[in-house]
Every structure is written in C-alpha cells, then in structure tokens.
Coordinates of C-alpha atoms in Angstrom, one line a residue:
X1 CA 4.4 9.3 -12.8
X2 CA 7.9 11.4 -13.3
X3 CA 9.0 14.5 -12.7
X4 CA 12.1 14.2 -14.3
X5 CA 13.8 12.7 -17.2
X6 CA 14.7 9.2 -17.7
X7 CA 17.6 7.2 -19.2
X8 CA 18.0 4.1 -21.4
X9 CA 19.4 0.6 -21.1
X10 CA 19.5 1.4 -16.9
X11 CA 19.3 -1.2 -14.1
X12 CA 16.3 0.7 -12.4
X13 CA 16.0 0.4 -8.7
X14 CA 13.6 1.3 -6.0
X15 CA 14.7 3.3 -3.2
X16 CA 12.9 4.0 0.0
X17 CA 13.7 6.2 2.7
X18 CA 12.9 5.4 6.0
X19 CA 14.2 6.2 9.6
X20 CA 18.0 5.6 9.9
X21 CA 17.9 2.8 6.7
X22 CA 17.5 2.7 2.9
X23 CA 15.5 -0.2 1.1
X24 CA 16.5 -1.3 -2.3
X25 CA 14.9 -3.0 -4.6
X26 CA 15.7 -4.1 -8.2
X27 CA 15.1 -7.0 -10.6
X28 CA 17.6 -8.9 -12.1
X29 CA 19.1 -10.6 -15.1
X30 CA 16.2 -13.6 -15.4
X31 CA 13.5 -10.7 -13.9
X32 CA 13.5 -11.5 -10.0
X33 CA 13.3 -9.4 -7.7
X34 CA 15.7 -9.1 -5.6
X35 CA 16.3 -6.7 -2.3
X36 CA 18.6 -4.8 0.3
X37 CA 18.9 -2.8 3.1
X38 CA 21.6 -1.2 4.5
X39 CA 22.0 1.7 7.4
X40 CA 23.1 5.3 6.9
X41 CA 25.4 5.0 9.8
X42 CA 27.1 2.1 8.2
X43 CA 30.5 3.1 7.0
X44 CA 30.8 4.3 3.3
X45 CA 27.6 2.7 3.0
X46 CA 26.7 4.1 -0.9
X47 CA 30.1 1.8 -2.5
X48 CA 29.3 -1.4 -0.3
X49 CA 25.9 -0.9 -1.7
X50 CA 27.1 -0.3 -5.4
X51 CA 30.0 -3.6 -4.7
X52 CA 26.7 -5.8 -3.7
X53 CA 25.4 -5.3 -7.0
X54 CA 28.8 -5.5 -8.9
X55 CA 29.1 -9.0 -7.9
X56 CA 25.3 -10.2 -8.5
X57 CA 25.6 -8.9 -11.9
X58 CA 29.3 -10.7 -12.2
X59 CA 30.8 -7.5 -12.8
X60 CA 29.3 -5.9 -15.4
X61 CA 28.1 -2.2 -15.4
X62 CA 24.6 -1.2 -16.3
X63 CA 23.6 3.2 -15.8
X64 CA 21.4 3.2 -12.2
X65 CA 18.4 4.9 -12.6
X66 CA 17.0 5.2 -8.8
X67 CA 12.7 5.6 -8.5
X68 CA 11.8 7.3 -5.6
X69 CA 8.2 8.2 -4.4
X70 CA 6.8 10.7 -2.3
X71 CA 3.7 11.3 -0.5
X72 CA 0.9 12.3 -2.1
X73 CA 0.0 15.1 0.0
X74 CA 2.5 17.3 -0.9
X75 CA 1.6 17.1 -4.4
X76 CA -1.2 18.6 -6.1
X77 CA -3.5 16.5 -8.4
X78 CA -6.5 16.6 -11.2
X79 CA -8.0 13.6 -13.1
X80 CA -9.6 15.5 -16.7
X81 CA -12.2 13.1 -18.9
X82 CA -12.1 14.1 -22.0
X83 CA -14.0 13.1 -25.2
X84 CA -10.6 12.5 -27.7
X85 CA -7.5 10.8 -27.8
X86 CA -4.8 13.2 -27.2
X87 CA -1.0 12.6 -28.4
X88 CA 1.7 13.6 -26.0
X89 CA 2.2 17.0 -26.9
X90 CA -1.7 17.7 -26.5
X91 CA -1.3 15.8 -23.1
X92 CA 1.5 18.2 -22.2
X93 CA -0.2 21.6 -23.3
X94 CA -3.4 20.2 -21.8
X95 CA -1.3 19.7 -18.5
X96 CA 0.0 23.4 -18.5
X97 CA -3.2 24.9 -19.2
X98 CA -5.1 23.3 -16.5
X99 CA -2.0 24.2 -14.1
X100 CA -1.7 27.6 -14.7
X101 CA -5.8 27.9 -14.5
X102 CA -6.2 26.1 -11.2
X103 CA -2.5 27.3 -9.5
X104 CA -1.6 30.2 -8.2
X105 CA 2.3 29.1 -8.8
X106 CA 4.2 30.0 -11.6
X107 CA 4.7 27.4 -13.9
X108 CA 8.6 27.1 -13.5
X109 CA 8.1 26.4 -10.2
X110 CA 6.6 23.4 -10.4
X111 CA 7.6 19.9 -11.6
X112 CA 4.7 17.9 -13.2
X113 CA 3.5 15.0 -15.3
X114 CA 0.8 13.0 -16.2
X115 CA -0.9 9.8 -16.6
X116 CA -3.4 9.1 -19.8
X117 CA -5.3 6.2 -20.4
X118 CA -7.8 5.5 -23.2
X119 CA -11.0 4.4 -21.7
X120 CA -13.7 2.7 -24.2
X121 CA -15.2 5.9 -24.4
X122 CA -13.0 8.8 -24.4
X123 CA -9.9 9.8 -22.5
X124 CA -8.6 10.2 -18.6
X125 CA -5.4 12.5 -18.2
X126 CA -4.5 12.5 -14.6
X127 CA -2.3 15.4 -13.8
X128 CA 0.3 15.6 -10.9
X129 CA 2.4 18.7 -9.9
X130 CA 4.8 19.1 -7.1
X131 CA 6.6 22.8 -6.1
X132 CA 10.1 22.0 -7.4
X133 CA 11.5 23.7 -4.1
X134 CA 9.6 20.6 -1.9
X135 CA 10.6 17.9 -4.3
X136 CA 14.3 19.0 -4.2
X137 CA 13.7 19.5 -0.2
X138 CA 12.9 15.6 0.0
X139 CA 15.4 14.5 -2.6
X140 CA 17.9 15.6 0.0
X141 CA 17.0 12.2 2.7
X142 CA 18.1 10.5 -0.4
X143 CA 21.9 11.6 0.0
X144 CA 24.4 10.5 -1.4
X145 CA 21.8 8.4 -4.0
X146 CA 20.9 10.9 -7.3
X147 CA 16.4 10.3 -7.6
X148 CA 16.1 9.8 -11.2
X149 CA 12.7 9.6 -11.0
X150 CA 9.9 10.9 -8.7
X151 CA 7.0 9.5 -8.3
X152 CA 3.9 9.6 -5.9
X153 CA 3.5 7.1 -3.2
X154 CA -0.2 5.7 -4.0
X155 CA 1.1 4.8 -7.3
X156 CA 4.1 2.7 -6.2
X157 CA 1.6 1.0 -3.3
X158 CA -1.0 -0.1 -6.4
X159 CA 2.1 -1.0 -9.0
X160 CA 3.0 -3.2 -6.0
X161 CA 0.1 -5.0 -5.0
X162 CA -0.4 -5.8 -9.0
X163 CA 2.7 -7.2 -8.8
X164 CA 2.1 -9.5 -5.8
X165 CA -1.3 -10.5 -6.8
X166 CA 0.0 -11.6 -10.2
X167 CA -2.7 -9.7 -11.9
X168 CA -4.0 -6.3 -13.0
X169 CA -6.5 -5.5 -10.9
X170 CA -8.1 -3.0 -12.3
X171 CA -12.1 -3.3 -11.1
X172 CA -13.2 0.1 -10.0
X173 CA -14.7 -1.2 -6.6
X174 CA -11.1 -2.9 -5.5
X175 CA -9.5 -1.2 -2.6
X176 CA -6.1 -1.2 -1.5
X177 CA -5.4 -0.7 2.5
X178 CA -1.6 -0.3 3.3
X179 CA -0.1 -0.2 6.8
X180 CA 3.5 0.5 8.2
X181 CA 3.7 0.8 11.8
X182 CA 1.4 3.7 12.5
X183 CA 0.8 5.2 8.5
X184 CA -2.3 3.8 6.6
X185 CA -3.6 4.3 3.3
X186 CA -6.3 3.7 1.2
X187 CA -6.4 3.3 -2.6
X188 CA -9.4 2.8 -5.2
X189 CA -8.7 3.9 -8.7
X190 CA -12.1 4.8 -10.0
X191 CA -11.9 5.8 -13.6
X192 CA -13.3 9.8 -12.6
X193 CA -11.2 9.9 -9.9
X194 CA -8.7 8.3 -7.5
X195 CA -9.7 7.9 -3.9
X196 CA -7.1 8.2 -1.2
X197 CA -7.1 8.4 2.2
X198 CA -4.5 8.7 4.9
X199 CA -4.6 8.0 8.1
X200 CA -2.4 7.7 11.5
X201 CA -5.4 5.1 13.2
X202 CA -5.6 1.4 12.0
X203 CA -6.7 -0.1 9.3
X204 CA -10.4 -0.5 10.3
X205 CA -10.7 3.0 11.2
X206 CA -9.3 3.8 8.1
X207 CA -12.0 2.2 6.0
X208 CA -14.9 3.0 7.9
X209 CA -14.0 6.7 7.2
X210 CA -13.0 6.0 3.7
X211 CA -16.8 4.5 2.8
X212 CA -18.4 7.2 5.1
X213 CA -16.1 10.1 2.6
X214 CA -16.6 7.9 -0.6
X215 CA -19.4 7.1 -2.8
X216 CA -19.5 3.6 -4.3
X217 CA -19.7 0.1 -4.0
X218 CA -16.9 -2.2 -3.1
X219 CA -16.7 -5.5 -4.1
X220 CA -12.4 -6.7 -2.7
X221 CA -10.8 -5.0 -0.2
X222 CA -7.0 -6.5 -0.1
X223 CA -4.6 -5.8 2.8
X224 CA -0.8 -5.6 3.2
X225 CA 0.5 -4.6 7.0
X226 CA 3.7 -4.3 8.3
X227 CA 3.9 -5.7 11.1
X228 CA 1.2 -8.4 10.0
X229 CA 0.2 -8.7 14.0
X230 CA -1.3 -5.2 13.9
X231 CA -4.7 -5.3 14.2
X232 CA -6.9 -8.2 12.7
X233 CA -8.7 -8.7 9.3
X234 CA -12.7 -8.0 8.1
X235 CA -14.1 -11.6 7.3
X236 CA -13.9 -10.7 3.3
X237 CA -10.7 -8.6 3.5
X238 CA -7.7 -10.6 2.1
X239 CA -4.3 -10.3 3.2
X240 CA -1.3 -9.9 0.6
X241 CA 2.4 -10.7 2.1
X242 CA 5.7 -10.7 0.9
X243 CA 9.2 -10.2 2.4
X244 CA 9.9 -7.2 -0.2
X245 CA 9.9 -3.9 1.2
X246 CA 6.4 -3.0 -0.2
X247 CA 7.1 0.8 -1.2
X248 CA 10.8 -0.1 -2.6
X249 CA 8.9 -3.1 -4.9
X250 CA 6.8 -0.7 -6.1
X251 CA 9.4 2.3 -7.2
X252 CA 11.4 -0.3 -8.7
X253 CA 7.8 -1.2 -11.0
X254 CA 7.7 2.3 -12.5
X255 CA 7.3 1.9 -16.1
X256 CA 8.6 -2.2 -16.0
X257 CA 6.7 -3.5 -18.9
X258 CA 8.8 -0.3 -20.7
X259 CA 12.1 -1.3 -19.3
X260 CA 12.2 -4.8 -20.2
X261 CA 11.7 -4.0 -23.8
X262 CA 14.6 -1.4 -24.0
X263 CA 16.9 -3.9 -22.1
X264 CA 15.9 -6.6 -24.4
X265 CA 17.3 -4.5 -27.5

C-alpha cells in the first residue's frame, strides 16, 4: 500500500518512529538486510545517518526512497470481491466510486490506494484511504526524513514475518500476534476480509478476544514479542525472532520483489 508516488533505481529504506529514536532498515548491494538506529537528540543526526550509508555503499549515491507505515486505525478500509479481472485504471475508478459512496469526505481530501489480487475465481480489491490532513500530521515525527511512501502498519508486520519465516504464508487460518512493550496486534488475511485486532493487554488476551470477535478456524498461530520475556507462549504457538527492528524490516519490504528488478536493469 501507497499513498504517494514512487521513484526508480532508489535505495528504499524502512523508517520507524518510535519514542526519542529512528529505526532504519534497508538491504544492501548482495540483498542483506542491514539496520540502524540513531537518536533525535544526537547532533545533526540526519548527515551521520546519510555518512553511515555513504561508506557501506563505498561512496556511491543511489535516490532514498523512505517507507513509512502508520496505524491502521486511522485509516479507513474495504476489501471488494469481484467476479472480473480489472486493469489499473478500472482498479482506480473502482476505488473512487466506492470512496465517494461509503465517505462522507471529499475526495481531494483523502489519500488512497489499493491492493488487488486474482484469486482462482474472481478478484479481491482492497481499498485503503487515509484524510490527507492526518497523514501529513504523522509525516511530521518523521522530520527531517521526506516519507516517500505510506503505508499501513498490518501490512509491514505480515511482509515481515514472510520475510523471517522464509516463506509466503499465505493459508487463510495463519495468524500473526505482534507485541512491542505494551501494543499487540493480530493479523489473519482471509481472502473476504482482513482481521485485525489491537490491543493494549498481552498477547493471550489478545487472542482469546480475537477468536471470540472472529469466525473461523485456525490452524498456526506465530508470535514475534519485543521484549521476548513478556508473557509466555500457547503450546502450539511458535515464536519468530530476529534482531531487526520488526516494523522497520517490514517498510523496507514494500514492493521488494519490484525493486530488485528495476535495480537489476
């Protein structure tokens, strides 16, 4: 998910916000990723950051393209099944017709985009739409770094568990619980609908209200918490770690497979 344009042949990185620091996250030259972290009240922290990667990548100079994501309830969202392919420009009008239905917000208020995947029968456009006033609100934390590219936290969080699991998991009855210190979220991407659910209890908590507010089965439940000590795991639940900051792996994801091919040209 964007809402904005993007540019080509960029080193893309993955930016996340959090109290008094910025993670980084980016891959490099032979595809690993590699990470930082530095503190707002360092001095002229932006140019030590932009000198750090000078001298990984020997000193040559790609376009930065910075992925940010934010959360997904300040965004408004709508998963259509439909019976036909659609191209992009049907995906778009389809987009601003639903929008302008279902919203009582003028369309050039809003920032949106969408996700479409074939299925084996038919078509799922997932639609996401942000108030351009908020989005540019949050954009500020992200001073003095220009967001290229917004995108909604539950997305990152899957693109990053993908990643670590080595896999697509894509089975409808997989969920996804994140922690960090006191936020927790859970993810299944059912093909009518994503499920999410956010929560400021622990992880147990979390998923005993998620299968009281959800219908269907689930088959693998996998866990990533920060810190890993928080509370223990359910018997079949298995735990995914990495020393990645787990939100800045998954910005720096967006549209990888995509990436590699333009940088490869």
């Amino acid at each position: 998910m964007q809402f904005s344009r993007k540019n080509h042949r960029t080193l893309q990185i993955g930016i996340h916000r959090k109290q008094g620091y910025f993670d980084f996250v980016w891959f490099d030259e032979l595809e690993q990723p590699q990470c930082y972290q530095i503190f707002v009240n360092d001095k002229d922290f932006k140019n030590r950051f932009l000198q750090h990667l000078k001298i990984q990548f020997q000193g040559k100079n790609f376009p930065l393209q910075f992925v940010a994501s934010i959360s997904a309830h300040l965004t408004w969202s709508k998963v259509l099944m439909l019976p036909q392919l659609l191209n992009s420009q049907e995906c778009h009008q389809q987009c601003k017709f639903v929008i302008e239905k279902e919203l009582p917000i003028p369309l050039d208020e809003l920032w949106f985009d969408y996700i479409s995947t074939p299925l084996k029968q038919g078509f799922r456009l997932e639609i996401t739409a942000i108030r351009e006033a908020s989005a540019q609100t949050y954009l500020q934390d992200f001073q003095p770094f220009r967001i290229n590219v917004l995108d909604v936290v539950p997305h990152s969080i899957l693109r990053a568990f993908q990643y670590l699991l080595n896999e697509q998991v894509r089975s409808e009855n997989t969920l996804f619980l994140f922690q960090e210190d006191d936020y927790c979220l859970a993810i299944c991407e059912r093909t009518q609908q994503s499920q999410i659910l956010q929560s400021h209890e622990n992880l147990t908590v979390l998923y005993e209200q998620f299968t009281e507010r959800f219908e269907g089965k689930l088959e693998q439940v996998f866990v990533y918490q920060i810190p890993s000590s928080h509370t223990g795991l359910l018997e079949n639940w298995q735990r995914v770690e990495t020393d990645l900051p787990f939100i800045a792996l998954g910005n720096a994801l967006w549209q990888k497979d995509l990436y590699q091919q333009k940088m490869g040209n």
